[in-house]
XYZ file of C-alpha atoms in Angstrom:
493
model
C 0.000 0.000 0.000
C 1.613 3.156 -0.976
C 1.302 5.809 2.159
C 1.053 9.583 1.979
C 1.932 12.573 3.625
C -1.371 13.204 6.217
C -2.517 15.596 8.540
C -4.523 14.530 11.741
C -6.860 16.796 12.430
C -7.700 16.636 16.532
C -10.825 17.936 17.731
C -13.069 16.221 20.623
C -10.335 13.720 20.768
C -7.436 14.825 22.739
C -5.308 11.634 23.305
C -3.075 9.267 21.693
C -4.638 6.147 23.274
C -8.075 4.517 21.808
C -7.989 7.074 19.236
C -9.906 5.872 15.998
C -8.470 8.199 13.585
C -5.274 8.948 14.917
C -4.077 5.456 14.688
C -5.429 4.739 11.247
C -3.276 8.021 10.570
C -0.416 6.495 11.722
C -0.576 3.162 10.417
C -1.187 4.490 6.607
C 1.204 7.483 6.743
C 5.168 7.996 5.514
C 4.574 11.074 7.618
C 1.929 12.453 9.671
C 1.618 16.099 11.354
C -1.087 17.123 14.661
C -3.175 19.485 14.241
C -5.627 21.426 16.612
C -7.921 24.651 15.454
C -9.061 26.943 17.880
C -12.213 28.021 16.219
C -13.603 31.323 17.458
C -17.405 29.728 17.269
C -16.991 27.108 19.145
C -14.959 29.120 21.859
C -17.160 32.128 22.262
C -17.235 33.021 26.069
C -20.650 34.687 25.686
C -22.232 31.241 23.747
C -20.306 28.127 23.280
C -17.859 27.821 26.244
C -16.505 28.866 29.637
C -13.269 30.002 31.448
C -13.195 26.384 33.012
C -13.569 24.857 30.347
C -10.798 26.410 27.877
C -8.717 26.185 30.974
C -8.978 22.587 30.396
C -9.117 22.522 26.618
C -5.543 24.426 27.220
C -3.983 22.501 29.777
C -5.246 19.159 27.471
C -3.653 20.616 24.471
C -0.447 21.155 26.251
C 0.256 17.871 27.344
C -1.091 16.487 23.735
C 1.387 18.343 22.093
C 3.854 17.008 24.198
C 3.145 13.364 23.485
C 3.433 13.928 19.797
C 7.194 15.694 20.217
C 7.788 12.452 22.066
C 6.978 9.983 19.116
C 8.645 11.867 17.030
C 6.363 14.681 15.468
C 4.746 18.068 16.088
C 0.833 19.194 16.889
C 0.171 22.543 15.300
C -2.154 25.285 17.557
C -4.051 27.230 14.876
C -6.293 29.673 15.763
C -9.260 30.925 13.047
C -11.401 29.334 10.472
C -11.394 25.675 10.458
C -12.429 25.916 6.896
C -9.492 28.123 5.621
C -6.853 27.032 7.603
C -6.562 23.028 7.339
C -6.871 23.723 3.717
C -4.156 26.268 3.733
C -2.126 23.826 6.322
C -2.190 20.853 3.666
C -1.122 23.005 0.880
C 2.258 24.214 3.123
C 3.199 20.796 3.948
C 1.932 18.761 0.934
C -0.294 16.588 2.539
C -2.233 13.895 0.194
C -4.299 12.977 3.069
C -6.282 14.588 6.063
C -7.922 12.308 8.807
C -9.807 12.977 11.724
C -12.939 12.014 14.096
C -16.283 12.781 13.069
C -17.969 14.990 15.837
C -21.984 15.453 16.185
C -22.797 18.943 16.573
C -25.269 20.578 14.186
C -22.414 23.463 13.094
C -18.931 20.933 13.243
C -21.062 18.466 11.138
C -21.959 21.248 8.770
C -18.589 22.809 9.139
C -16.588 19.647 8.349
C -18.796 18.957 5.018
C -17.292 22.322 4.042
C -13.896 21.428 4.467
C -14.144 18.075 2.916
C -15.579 19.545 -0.249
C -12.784 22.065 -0.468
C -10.301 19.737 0.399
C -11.594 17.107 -2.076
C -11.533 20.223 -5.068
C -7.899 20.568 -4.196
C -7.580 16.486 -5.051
C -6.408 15.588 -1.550
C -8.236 12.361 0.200
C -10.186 12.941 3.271
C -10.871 9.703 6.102
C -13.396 10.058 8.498
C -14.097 7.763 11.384
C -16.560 7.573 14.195
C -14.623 7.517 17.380
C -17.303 9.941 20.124
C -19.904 7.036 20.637
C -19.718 3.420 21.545
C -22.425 2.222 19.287
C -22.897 3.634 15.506
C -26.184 6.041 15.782
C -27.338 4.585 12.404
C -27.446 1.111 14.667
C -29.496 2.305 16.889
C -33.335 2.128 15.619
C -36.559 0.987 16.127
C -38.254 -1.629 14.234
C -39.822 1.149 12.499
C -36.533 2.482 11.446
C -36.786 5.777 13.468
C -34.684 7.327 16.250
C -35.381 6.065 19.634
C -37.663 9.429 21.553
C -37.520 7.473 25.258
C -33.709 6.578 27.067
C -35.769 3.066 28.227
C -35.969 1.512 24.540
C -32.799 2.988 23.512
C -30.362 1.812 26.272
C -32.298 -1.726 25.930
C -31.394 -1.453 22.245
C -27.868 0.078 22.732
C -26.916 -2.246 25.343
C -28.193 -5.216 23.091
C -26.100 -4.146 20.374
C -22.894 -3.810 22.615
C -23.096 -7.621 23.767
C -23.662 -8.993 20.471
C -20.320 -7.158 19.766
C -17.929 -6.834 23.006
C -15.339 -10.156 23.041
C -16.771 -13.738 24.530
C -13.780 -14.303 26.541
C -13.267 -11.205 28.922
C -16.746 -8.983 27.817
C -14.491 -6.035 26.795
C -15.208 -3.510 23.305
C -12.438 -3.645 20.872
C -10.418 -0.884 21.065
C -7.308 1.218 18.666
C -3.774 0.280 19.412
C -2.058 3.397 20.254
C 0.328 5.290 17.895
C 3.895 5.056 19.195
C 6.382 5.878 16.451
C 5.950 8.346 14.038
C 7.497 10.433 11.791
C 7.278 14.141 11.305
C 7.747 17.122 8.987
C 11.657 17.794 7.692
C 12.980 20.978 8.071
C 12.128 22.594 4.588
C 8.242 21.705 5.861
C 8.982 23.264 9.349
C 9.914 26.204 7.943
C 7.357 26.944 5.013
C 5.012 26.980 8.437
C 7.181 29.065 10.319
C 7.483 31.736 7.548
C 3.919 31.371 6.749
C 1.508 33.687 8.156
C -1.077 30.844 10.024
C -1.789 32.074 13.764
C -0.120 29.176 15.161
C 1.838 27.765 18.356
C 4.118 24.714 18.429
C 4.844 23.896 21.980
C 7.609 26.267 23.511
C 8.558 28.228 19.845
C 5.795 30.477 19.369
C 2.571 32.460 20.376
C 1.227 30.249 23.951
C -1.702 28.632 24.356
C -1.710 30.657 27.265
C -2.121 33.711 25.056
C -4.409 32.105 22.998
C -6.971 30.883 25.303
C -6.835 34.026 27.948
C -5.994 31.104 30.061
C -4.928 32.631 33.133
C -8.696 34.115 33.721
C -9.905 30.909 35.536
C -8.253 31.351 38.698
C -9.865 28.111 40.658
C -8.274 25.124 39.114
C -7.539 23.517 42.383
C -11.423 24.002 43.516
C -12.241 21.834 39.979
C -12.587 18.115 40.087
C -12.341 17.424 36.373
C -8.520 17.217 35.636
C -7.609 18.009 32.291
C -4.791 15.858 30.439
C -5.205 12.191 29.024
C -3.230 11.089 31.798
C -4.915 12.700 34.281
C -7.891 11.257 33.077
C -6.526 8.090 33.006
C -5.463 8.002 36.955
C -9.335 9.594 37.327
C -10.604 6.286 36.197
C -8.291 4.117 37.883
C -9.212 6.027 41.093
C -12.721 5.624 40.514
C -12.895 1.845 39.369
C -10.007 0.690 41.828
C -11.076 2.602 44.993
C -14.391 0.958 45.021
C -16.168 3.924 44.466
C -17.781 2.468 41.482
C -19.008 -0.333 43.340
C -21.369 1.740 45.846
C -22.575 4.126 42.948
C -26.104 3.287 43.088
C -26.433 4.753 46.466
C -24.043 7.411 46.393
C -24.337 9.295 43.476
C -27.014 11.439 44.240
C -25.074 13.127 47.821
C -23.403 16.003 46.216
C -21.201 16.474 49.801
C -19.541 13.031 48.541
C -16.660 12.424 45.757
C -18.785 9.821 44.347
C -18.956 10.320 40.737
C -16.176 9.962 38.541
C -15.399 13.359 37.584
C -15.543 12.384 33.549
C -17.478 14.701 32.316
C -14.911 17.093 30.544
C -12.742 14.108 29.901
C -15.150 12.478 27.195
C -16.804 15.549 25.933
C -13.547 16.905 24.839
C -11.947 13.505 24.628
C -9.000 13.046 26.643
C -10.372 9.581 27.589
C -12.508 7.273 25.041
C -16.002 6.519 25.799
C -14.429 2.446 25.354
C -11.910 2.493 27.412
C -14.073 3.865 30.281
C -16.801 1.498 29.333
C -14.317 -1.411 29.491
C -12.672 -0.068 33.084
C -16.468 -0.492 34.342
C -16.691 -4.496 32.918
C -13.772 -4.631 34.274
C -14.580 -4.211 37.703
C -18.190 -5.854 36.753
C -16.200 -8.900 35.905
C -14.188 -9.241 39.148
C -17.149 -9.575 41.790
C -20.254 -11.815 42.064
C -21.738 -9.188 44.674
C -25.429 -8.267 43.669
C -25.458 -4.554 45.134
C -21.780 -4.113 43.155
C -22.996 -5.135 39.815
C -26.046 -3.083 40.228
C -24.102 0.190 40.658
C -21.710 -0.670 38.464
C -24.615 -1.301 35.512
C -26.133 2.252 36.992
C -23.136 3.900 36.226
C -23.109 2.273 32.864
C -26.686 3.592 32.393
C -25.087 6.976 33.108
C -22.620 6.573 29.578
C -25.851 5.107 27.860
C -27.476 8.542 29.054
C -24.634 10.395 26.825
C -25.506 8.560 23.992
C -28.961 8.479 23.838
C -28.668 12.576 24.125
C -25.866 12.579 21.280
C -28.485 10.398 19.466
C -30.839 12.848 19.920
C -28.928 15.877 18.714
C -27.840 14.054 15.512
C -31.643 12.752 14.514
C -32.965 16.460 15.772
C -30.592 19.081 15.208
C -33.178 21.654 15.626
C -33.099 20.818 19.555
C -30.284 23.137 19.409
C -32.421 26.029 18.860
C -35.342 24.926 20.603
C -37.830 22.905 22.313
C -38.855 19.349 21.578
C -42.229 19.337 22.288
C -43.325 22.728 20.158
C -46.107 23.397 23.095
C -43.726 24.823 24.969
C -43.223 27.772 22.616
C -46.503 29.241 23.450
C -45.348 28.915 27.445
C -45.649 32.445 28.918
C -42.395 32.933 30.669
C -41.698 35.477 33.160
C -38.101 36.178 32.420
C -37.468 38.747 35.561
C -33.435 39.648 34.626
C -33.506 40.487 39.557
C -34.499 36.302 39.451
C -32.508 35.205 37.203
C -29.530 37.116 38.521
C -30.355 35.747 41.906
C -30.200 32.584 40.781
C -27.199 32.911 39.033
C -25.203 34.322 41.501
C -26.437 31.766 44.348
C -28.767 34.492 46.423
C -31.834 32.998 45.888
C -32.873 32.509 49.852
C -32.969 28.950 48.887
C -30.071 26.873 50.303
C -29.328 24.302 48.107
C -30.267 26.145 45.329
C -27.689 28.733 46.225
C -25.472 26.114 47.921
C -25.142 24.606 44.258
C -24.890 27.958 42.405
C -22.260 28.671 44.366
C -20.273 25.156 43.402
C -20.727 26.050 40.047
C -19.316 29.772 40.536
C -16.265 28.834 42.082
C -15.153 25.620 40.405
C -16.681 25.217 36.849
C -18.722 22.349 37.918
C -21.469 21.561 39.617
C -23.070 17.485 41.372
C -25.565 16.421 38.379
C -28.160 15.916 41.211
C -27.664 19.447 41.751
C -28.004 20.232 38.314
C -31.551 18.737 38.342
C -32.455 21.031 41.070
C -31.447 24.062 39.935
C -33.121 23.456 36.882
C -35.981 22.273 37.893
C -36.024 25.805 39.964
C -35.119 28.020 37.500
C -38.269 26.472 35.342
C -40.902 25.819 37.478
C -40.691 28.302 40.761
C -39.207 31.683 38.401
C -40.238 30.602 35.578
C -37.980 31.302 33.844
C -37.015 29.780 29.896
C -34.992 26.837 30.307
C -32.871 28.094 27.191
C -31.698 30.801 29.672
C -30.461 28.875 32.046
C -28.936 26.143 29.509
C -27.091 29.142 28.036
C -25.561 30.507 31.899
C -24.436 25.979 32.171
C -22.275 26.516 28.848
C -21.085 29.582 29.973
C -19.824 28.142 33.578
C -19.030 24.500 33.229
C -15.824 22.673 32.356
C -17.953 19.851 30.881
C -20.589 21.873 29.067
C -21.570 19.890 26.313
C -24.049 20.946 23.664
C -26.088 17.203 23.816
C -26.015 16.388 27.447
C -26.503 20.178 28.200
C -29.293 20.200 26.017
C -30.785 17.242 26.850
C -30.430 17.966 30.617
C -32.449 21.351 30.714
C -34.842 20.047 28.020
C -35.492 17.208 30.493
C -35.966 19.111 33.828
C -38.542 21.512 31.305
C -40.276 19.059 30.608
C -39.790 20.106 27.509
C -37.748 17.350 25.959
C -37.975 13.413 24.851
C -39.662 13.086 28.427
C -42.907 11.386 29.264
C -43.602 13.440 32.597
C -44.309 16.831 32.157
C -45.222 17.424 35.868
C -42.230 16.624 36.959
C -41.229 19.579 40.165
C -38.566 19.184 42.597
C -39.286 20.448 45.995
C -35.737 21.745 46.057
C -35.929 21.634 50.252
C -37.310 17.689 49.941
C -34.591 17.647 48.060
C -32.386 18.776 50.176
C -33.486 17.137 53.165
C -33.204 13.575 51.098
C -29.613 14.119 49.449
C -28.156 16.541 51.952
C -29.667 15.471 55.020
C -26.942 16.334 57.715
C -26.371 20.067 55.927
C -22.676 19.023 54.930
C -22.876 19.983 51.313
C -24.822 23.524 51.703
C -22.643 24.734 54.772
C -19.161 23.948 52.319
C -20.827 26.626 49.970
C -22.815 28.770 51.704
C -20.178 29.210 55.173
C -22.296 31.864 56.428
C -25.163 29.664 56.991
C -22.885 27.168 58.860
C -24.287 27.731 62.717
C -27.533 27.295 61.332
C -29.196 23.943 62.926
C -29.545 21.679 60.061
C -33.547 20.873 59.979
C -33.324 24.305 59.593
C -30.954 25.191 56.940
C -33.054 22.229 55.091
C -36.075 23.243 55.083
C -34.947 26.959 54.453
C -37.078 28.471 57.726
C -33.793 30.924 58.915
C -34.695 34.016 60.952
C -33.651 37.365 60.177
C -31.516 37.339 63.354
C -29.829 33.681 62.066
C -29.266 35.073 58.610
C -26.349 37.512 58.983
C -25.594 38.694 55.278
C -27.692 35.164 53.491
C -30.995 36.993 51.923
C -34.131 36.184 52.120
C -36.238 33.538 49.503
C -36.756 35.505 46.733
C -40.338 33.511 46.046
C -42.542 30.827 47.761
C -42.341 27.660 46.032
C -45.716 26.735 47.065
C -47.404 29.912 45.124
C -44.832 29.646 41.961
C -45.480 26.122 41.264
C -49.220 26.619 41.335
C -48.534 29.368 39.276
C -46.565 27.195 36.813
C -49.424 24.745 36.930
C -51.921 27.153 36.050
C -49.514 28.525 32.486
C -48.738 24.763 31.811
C -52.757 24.334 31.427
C -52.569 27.008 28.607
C -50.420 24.993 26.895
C -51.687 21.036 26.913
């Protein structure tokens, strides 16, 4: 087979290990060159992403560029249009071929038929592979031959498909071999990009990611659980799987004062682990115990990846869920929209502990417990009344692991708005409380000057004025609002 000079284009995909694309790069390459592309649309501060999360984009890229100068090549930073600059990259180095991972998003999917077009008019050979989800979507159907609408059918179906597949002997997916050796760009290459005028960075040569990224502007890296880096995310799994923690994750996961979730979040939405090797670390432990409650949590948390998917699924049968509700009812909805509410809420002085308790999480460390998330949401919906799409805007804006499809599918689901079958669904955000935070731990970490408070007090939110020092009082009753959200929701049925 005769082999090419390639490009590898890296996008949600950060790693060398289980990576689709990259290996089949490697393998059919004389020579193969990294590439990354900060594109301005996808990292828009005020849209598409968050300090936190370009911290760990950054931090990611760093150590990825690092592992390439180590098997012998480079990883170009470019900064700009996607569309103009891999095609102006391959004409610089010569490259016959460019490779990467297809992604799902309504504008990258769009974007990337651009590039292929262009790409293919200048006679060079594009390879695509899917490398984001464990199961092909176009696998994943009803009898019917539609998308699954309901997570029950579709993780039946997706979890179906995976056995028939996975290997007989230790119940593990097939995963890539890794890259090891490769071989770079000579000199006269090196330099037609050094003289060129691409906005890029090679690692310790040029313009910093630093500078790129406005890194230094997200200050609390130490307060963040997600750790960016492949490695990192490695030792994150290895914690979780090898520590136990996996094993008691039925139970725990929903007590947001305990480190009992994996912390995975950023890692697979921007790919510094693969969705297959974390699947497998779960059989893994799955396959070493015959204890009942064990397998149970560790099939719960594997419910959790299937969640992922089906919302990925989702997004790639109904791209207009980007822009909108599901369930078109829900446009007629009369919001209230008061900007003193939502700022409240946004800033964590509500009146409502947990509510504020898990504002304040997010605030200060890009991330926030996913049974917190519920709350919040549900809060922000039903007791202000306020449109989900606002408050699915101020998550991408604030997370580390904001992620269009989960995202999405998270604040279409607490709307009620989404592929959901129960509209009424409220959270009584001081039940809540009082059932996932029942000894207070969790709210006095975030709120400190609620700490003295007794605890069936700072549950069920009844604080005097003397007790409250600087906390404010509840902004609403959540009694009266839900009622109140009742009453619009009949307008709508």
């Amino acid at each position: 087979m005769t082999k090419f000079q390639s490009i590898f284009w890296h996008r949600r995909d950060l790693r060398f290990g289980d990576n689709i694309g990259l290996f089949e790069a490697s393998k059919n390459s004389k020579s193969l060159i990294g590439v990354y592309v900060l594109d301005p649309k996808l990292l828009d501060l005020n849209r598409t992403t968050s300090e936190a999360k370009n911290w760990f984009l950054g931090e990611s890229l760093i150590e990825l560029q690092k592992n390439w100068e180590i098997r012998g090549s480079r990883l170009l930073i470019l900064n700009g249009d996607p569309i103009e600059l891999i095609s102006k990259l391959a004409e610089l180095v010569h490259a016959e071929c460019i490779y990467w991972n297809e992604n799902i998003e309504p504008y990258e999917i769009n974007r990337d038929k651009q590039i292929a077009e262009k790409l293919s008019k200048e006679k060079r050979k594009v390879y695509t592979f899917l490398d984001q989800l464990i199961v092909n979507p176009s696998n994943i159907k009803t009898n019917n031959d539609e998308p699954y609408k309901v997570y029950g059918p579709f993780y039946r179906k997706w979890i179906d498909i995976i056995n028939t597949t996975k290997s007989s002997e230790n119940n593990l997916i097939q995963t890539s071999e890794t890259a090891k050796q490769l071989t770079g760009l000579n000199e006269r290459e090196l330099s037609s990009i050094k003289n060129s005028d691409l906005n890029y960075c090679i690692t310790n040569k040029s313009k910093s990611i630093y500078e790129l990224l406005s890194l230094n502007r997200f200050n609390n890296t130490n307060l963040c659980p997600c750790k960016p880096g492949e490695s990192e995310s490695i030792k994150q799994l290895n914690s979780f799987i090898h520590s136990g923690v996996i094993n008691s994750y039925n139970k725990a996961r929903d007590i947001p004062s305990l480190e009992n979730t994996s912390h995975l979040s950023a890692a697979l939405s921007l790919g510094t682990i693969s969705c297959r090797v974390v699947w497998n670390g779960a059989q893994v432990s799955k396959n070493a115990t015959d204890d009942e409650y064990k397998i149970n949590s560790i099939d719960t948390w594997i419910k959790e990846l299937a969640w992922r998917e089906f919302y990925q699924n989702a997004l790639i049968n109904f791209p207009e869920l980007e822009k909108g509700p599901y369930r078109e009812k829900w446009l007629d909805f009369s919001w209230q929209n008061r900007p003193d509410w939502f700022e409240a809420w946004g800033d964590g002085l509500t009146g409502i502990p947990i509510i504020d308790a898990a504002m304040r999480q997010l605030k200060c460390s890009g991330w926030m417990h996913n049974r917190c998330r519920m709350i919040v949401a549900s809060f922000l919906v039903k007791d202000l009344l306020i449109d989900w799409r606002l408050g699915e805007l101020f998550f991408m804006k604030s997370l580390v692991d904001g992620d269009l499809a989960a995202n999405n599918g998270g604040w279409q689901w607490s709307a009620s708005s989404g592929m959901d079958p129960k509209p009424m669904r409220i959270f009584n955000p001081f039940r809540q409380a009082s059932k996932f935070d029942e000894d207070g731990e969790y709210i006095r970490k975030w709120i400190p000057e609620l700490s003295h408070i007794s605890t069936p007090n700072l549950l069920s939110g009844e604080i005097s004025s003397a007790e409250r020092n600087s906390y404010p009082k509840p902004i609403i009753s959540h009694k009266n609002q839900t009622s109140i959200f009742k009453e619009l929701y009949s307008n709508i049925k």
